[in-house]
XYZ file of C-alpha atoms in Angstrom:
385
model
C 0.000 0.000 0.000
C 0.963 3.445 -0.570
C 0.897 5.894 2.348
C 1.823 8.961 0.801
C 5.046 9.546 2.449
C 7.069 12.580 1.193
C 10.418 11.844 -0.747
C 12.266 13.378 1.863
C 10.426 10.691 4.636
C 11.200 7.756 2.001
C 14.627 8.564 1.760
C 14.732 8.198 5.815
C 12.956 5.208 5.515
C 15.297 3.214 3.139
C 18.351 4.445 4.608
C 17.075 3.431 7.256
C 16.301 0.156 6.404
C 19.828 0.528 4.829
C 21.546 0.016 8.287
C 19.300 -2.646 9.280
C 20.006 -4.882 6.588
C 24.022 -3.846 6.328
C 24.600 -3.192 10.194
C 21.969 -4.943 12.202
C 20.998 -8.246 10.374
C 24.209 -9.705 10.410
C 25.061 -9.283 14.163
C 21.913 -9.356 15.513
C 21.840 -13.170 16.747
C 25.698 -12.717 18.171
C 24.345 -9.133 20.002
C 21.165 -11.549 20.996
C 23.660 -14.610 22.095
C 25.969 -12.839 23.871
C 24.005 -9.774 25.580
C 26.211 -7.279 23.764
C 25.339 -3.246 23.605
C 25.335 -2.147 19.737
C 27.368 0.047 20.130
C 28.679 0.190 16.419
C 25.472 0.427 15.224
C 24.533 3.997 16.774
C 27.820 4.945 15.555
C 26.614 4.612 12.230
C 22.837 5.616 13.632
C 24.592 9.051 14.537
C 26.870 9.428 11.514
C 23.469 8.914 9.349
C 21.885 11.763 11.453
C 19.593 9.411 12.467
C 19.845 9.806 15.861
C 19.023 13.456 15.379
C 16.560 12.921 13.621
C 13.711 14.180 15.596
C 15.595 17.120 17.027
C 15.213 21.010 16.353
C 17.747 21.887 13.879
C 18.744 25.218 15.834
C 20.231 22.382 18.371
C 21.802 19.955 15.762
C 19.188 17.930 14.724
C 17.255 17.381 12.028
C 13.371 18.941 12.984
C 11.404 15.784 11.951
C 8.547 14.141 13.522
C 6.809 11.476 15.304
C 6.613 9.719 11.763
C 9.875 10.096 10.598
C 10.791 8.763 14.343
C 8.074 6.285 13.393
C 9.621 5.016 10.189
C 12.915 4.346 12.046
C 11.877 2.744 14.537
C 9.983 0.134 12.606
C 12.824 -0.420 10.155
C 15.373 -1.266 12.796
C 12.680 -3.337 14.987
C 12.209 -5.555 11.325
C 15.683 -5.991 11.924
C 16.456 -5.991 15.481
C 14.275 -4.956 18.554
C 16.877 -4.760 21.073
C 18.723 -2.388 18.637
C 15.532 -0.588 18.086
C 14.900 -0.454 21.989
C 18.486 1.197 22.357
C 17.905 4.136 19.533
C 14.073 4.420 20.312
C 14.898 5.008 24.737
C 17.360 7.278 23.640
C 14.484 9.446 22.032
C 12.109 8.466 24.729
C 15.074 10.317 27.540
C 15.329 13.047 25.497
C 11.590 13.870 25.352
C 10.900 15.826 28.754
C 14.255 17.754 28.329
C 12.197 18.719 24.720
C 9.320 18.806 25.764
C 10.350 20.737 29.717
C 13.701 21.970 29.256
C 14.361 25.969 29.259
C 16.342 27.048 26.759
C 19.818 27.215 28.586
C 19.360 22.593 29.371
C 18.243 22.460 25.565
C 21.139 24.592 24.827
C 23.847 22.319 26.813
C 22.360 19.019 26.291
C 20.735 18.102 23.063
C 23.578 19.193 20.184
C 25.614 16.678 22.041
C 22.341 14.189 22.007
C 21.809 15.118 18.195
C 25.252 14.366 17.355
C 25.364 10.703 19.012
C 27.718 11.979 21.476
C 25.424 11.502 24.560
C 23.003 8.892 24.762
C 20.146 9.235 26.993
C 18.022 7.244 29.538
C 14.730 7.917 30.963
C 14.652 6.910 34.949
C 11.126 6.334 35.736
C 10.075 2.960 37.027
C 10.915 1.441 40.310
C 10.445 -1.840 42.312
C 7.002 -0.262 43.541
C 6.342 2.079 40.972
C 5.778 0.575 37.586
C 2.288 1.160 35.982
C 1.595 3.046 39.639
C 3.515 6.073 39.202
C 2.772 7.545 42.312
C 4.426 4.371 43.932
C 7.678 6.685 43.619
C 10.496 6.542 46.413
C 13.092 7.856 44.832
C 13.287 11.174 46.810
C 15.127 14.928 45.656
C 15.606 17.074 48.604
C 16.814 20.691 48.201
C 19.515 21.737 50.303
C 20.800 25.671 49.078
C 21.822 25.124 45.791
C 21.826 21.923 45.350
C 19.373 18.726 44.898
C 19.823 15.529 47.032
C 18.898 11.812 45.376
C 18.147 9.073 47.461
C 16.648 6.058 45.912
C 16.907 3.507 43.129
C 15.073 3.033 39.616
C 14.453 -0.660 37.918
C 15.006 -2.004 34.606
C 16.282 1.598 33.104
C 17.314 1.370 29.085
C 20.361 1.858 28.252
C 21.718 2.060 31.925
C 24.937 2.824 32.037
C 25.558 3.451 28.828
C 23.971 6.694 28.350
C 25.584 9.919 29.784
C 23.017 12.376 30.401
C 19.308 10.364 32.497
C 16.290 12.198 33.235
C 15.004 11.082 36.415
C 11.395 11.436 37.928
C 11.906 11.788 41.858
C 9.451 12.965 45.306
C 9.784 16.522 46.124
C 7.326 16.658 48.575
C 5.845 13.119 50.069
C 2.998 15.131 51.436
C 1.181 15.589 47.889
C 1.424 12.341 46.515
C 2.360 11.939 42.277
C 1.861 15.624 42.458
C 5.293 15.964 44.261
C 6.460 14.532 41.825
C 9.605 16.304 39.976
C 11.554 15.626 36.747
C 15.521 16.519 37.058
C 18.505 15.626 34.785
C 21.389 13.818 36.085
C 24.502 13.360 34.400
C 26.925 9.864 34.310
C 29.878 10.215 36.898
C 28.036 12.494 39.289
C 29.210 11.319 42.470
C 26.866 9.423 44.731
C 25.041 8.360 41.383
C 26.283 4.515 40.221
C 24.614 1.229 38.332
C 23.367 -1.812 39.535
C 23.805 -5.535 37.538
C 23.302 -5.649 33.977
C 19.780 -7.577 33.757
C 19.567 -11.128 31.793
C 16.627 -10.231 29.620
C 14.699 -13.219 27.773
C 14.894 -10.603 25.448
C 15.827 -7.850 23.607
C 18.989 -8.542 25.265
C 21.230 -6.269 22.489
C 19.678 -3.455 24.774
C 21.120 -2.900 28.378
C 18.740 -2.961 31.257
C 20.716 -2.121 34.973
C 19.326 -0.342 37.834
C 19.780 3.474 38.341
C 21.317 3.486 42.045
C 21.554 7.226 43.943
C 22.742 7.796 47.040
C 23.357 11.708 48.678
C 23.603 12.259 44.452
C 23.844 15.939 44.713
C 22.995 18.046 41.540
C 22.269 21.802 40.632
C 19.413 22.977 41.174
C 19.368 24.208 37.730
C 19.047 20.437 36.694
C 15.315 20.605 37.315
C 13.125 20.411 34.443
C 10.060 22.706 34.673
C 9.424 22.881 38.367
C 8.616 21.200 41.631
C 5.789 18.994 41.190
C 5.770 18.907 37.639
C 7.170 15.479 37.492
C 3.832 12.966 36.662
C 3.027 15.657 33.788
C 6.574 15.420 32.956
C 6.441 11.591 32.525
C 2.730 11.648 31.387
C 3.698 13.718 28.233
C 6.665 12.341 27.512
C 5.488 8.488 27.347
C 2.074 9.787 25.413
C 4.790 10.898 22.871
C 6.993 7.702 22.894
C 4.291 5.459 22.983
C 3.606 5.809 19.343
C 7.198 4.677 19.164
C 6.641 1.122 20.772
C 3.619 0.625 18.724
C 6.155 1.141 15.519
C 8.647 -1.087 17.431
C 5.202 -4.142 16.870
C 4.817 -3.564 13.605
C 8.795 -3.640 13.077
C 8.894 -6.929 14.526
C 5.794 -8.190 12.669
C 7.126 -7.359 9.280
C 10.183 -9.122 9.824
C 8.422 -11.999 11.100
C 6.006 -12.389 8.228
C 9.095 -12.013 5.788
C 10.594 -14.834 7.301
C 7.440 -17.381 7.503
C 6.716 -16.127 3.696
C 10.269 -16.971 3.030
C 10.176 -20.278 4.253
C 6.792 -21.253 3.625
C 7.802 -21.217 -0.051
C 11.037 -23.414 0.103
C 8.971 -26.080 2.578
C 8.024 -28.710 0.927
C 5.157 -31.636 2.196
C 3.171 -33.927 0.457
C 5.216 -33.278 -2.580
C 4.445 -29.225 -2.577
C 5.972 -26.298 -1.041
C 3.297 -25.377 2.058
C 3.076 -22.213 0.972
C 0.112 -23.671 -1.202
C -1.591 -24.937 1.885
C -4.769 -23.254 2.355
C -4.203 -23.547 6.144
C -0.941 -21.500 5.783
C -2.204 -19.174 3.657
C -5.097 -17.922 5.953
C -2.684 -17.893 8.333
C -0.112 -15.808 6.397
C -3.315 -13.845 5.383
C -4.603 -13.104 8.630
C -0.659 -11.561 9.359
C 0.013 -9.149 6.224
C -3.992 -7.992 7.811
C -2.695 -7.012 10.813
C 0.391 -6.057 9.818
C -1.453 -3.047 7.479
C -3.933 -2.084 9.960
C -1.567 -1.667 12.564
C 0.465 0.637 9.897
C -2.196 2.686 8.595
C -3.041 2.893 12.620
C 0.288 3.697 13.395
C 1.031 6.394 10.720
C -2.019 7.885 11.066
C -1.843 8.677 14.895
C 2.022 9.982 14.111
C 0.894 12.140 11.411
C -1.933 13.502 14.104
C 0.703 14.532 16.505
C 2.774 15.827 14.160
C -0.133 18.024 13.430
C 0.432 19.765 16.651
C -2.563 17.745 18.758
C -2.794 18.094 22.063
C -5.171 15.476 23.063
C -3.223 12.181 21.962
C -3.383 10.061 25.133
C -5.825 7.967 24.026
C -4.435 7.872 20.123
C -1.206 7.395 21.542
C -2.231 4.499 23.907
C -4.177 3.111 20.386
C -1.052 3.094 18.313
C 0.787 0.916 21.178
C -1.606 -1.390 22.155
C -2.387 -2.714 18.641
C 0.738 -2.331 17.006
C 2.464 -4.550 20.143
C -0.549 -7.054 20.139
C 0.159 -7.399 16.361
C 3.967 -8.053 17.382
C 3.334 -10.874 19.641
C 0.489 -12.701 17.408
C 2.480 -12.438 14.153
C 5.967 -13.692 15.559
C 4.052 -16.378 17.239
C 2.051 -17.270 14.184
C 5.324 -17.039 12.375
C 6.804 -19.531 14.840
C 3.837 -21.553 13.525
C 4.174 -21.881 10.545
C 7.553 -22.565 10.268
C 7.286 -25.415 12.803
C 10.004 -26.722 14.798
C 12.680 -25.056 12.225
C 11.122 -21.720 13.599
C 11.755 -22.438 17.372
C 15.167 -22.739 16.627
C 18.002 -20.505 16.643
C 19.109 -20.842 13.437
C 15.996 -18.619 12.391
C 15.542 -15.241 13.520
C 11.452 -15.853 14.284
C 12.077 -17.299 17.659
C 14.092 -14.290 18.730
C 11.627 -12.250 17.343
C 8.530 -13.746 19.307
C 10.964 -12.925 22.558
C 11.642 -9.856 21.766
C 8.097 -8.960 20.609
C 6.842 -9.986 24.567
C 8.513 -6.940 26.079
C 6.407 -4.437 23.595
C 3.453 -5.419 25.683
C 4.746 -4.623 28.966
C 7.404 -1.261 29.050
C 6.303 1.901 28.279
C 2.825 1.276 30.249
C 1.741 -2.568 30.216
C -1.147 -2.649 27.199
C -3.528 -3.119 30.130
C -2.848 0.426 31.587
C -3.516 1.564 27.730
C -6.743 -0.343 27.863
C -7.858 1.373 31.165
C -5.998 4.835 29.956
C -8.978 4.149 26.333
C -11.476 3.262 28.146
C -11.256 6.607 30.553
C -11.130 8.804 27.598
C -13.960 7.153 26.227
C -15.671 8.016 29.325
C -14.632 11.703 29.356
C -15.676 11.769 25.356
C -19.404 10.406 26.605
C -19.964 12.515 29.348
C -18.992 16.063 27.335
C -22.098 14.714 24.338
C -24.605 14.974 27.034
């Protein structure tokens, strides 16, 4: 299907897909076997001006939006999800310093992060604060000029790696998510270290460690917005990435349903290749079906926040929920029809359907999308009466 991307967003897309198929594809089971960090691969992600892409140029980027971020994303999760996990969480740290940042943090921090310099992290989730945000310990005290961290975070992308984190943390106990506030904490600042490198079922090219601060003091010019702006902080920022996770499911689909086609057509039984099964075809059917409506779904809510939309929580939480739901159920299906040849490791598919799990849990779990839907349905109702 065509959907009526400019030349200037095709050209992103194929040079995109460029890297996957050069860079990714052939490492991609050794980063998957032995729990590497891709590092190589953002080199050449940043030398492409990729992972500028969705930056203001007047700080080094290259102004695009949620689509072109969109097309990415899905070209390097056809690929590789854990690579597309470690580009995509770089753009999802970056948001609230976009989104929150005055103009003197946007001004030290994102030409480095346009220019693949400094990757970024996004420290929100915590042993009791996952899809309950105001489960938050991680405490900031102010004491004169100068913020105090106490607390740890949980299963952080690209921990450890990245340079620069922003980091959701309790100002004020007393007021609930709403003393909640956002800050930015750089790599090396004393008091501030990592915890063990998680073993990840998958998307295990990615690196997943705990965020670990203890008396981590940092200027108080490190906090974004202001006290108790943290839950609108995070709120904003993950209705913006979320579109990006939803790309990340179709990604992973289209690669899947490459490979099954692939192999369903050198597969012979009976005397014929099962591709000319009827049973695999509906199958294979039922897959490119999803695969488009979770595109057209996809694209579609992009393009609306590219518009300049301010009410795309429950879009947002759309584009993620279907477009990981078609991940898992296409990589499984793929699994399926390529028998036991696809649960081994000599075929990408089985790595795929691991990776795919993931989509429907970080980011919100596609049960908090389901709830975050079904309020805004509510809210929709009650303003026709």
């Amino acid at each position: 299907m065509d959907y009526f991307l400019t030349e200037e967003q095709q050209m992103i897309r194929d040079l995109a897909r460029q890297i996957a198929e050069e860079k990714v594809v052939p490492v991609r089971a050794e980063l998957d076997e032995k729990n590497e960090y891709p590092w190589e691969i953002i080199k050449t992600l940043a030398q492409s001006d990729m992972i500028g892409l969705f930056i203001p140029e007047e700080y080094g980027g290259l102004g695009k939006g949620c689509l072109e971020l969109c097309l990415v994303v899905e070209e390097l999760s056809r690929a590789c999800v854990g690579v597309s996990t470690t580009y995509a969480a770089n753009a999802l740290g970056t948001y609230p310093i976009l989104l929150f940042g005055t103009d003197e943090q946007k001004k030290k921090y994102l030409p480095d992060i346009a220019a693949g310099k400094r990757l970024v992290a996004f420290g929100l989730t915590e042993a009791n604060a996952g899809s309950d945000v105001g489960g938050i310990q991680t405490t900031a005290k102010l004491e004169g000029n100068e913020y105090v961290l106490n607390g740890t975070k949980q299963w952080i992308t690209n921990g450890g790696e990245a340079e620069i984190y922003t980091i959701i943390a309790i100002t004020d106990k007393s007021k609930g998510p709403r003393g909640a506030s956002a800050f930015v904490v750089e790599k090396g600042t004393p008091g501030f270290t990592f915890g063990k490198k998680e073993n990840k079922m998958g998307i295990r090219a990615s690196s997943t460690r705990e965020l670990i601060f203890d008396n981590c003091r940092i200027p108080k010019e490190n906090i974004l917005g202001r006290e108790g702006m943290g839950f609108i902080v995070a709120m904003k920022t993950l209705d913006s990435s979320r579109i990006g996770v939803g790309a990340q499911g179709l990604g992973v689909a289209q690669g899947a349903f490459e490979e099954a086609v692939k192999f369903a057509r050198q597969r012979h039984q009976f005397g014929h290749p099962i591709i000319s099964f009827q049973a695999v075809q509906h199958m294979l059917a039922d897959m490119a079906i999803e695969i488009e409506a979770a595109r057209s779904l996809i694209y579609s809510v992009a393009r609306y926040v590219d518009s300049g939309a301010k009410d795309i929580s429950k879009p947002s939480a759309m584009a993620k929920t279907f477009g990981t739901d078609v991940g898992m159920k296409v990589t499984t299906n793929a699994v399926q029809v390529m028998g036991g040849s696809g649960y081994m490791k000599e075929y990408p598919v089985e790595k795929m359907m691991r990776d795919a799990k993931i989509l429907q849990i970080y980011e919100g779990t596609n049960q908090i999308q389901r709830n975050i839907i079904g309020q805004e349905i509510i809210k929709e109702a009650a303003r026709k009466k």
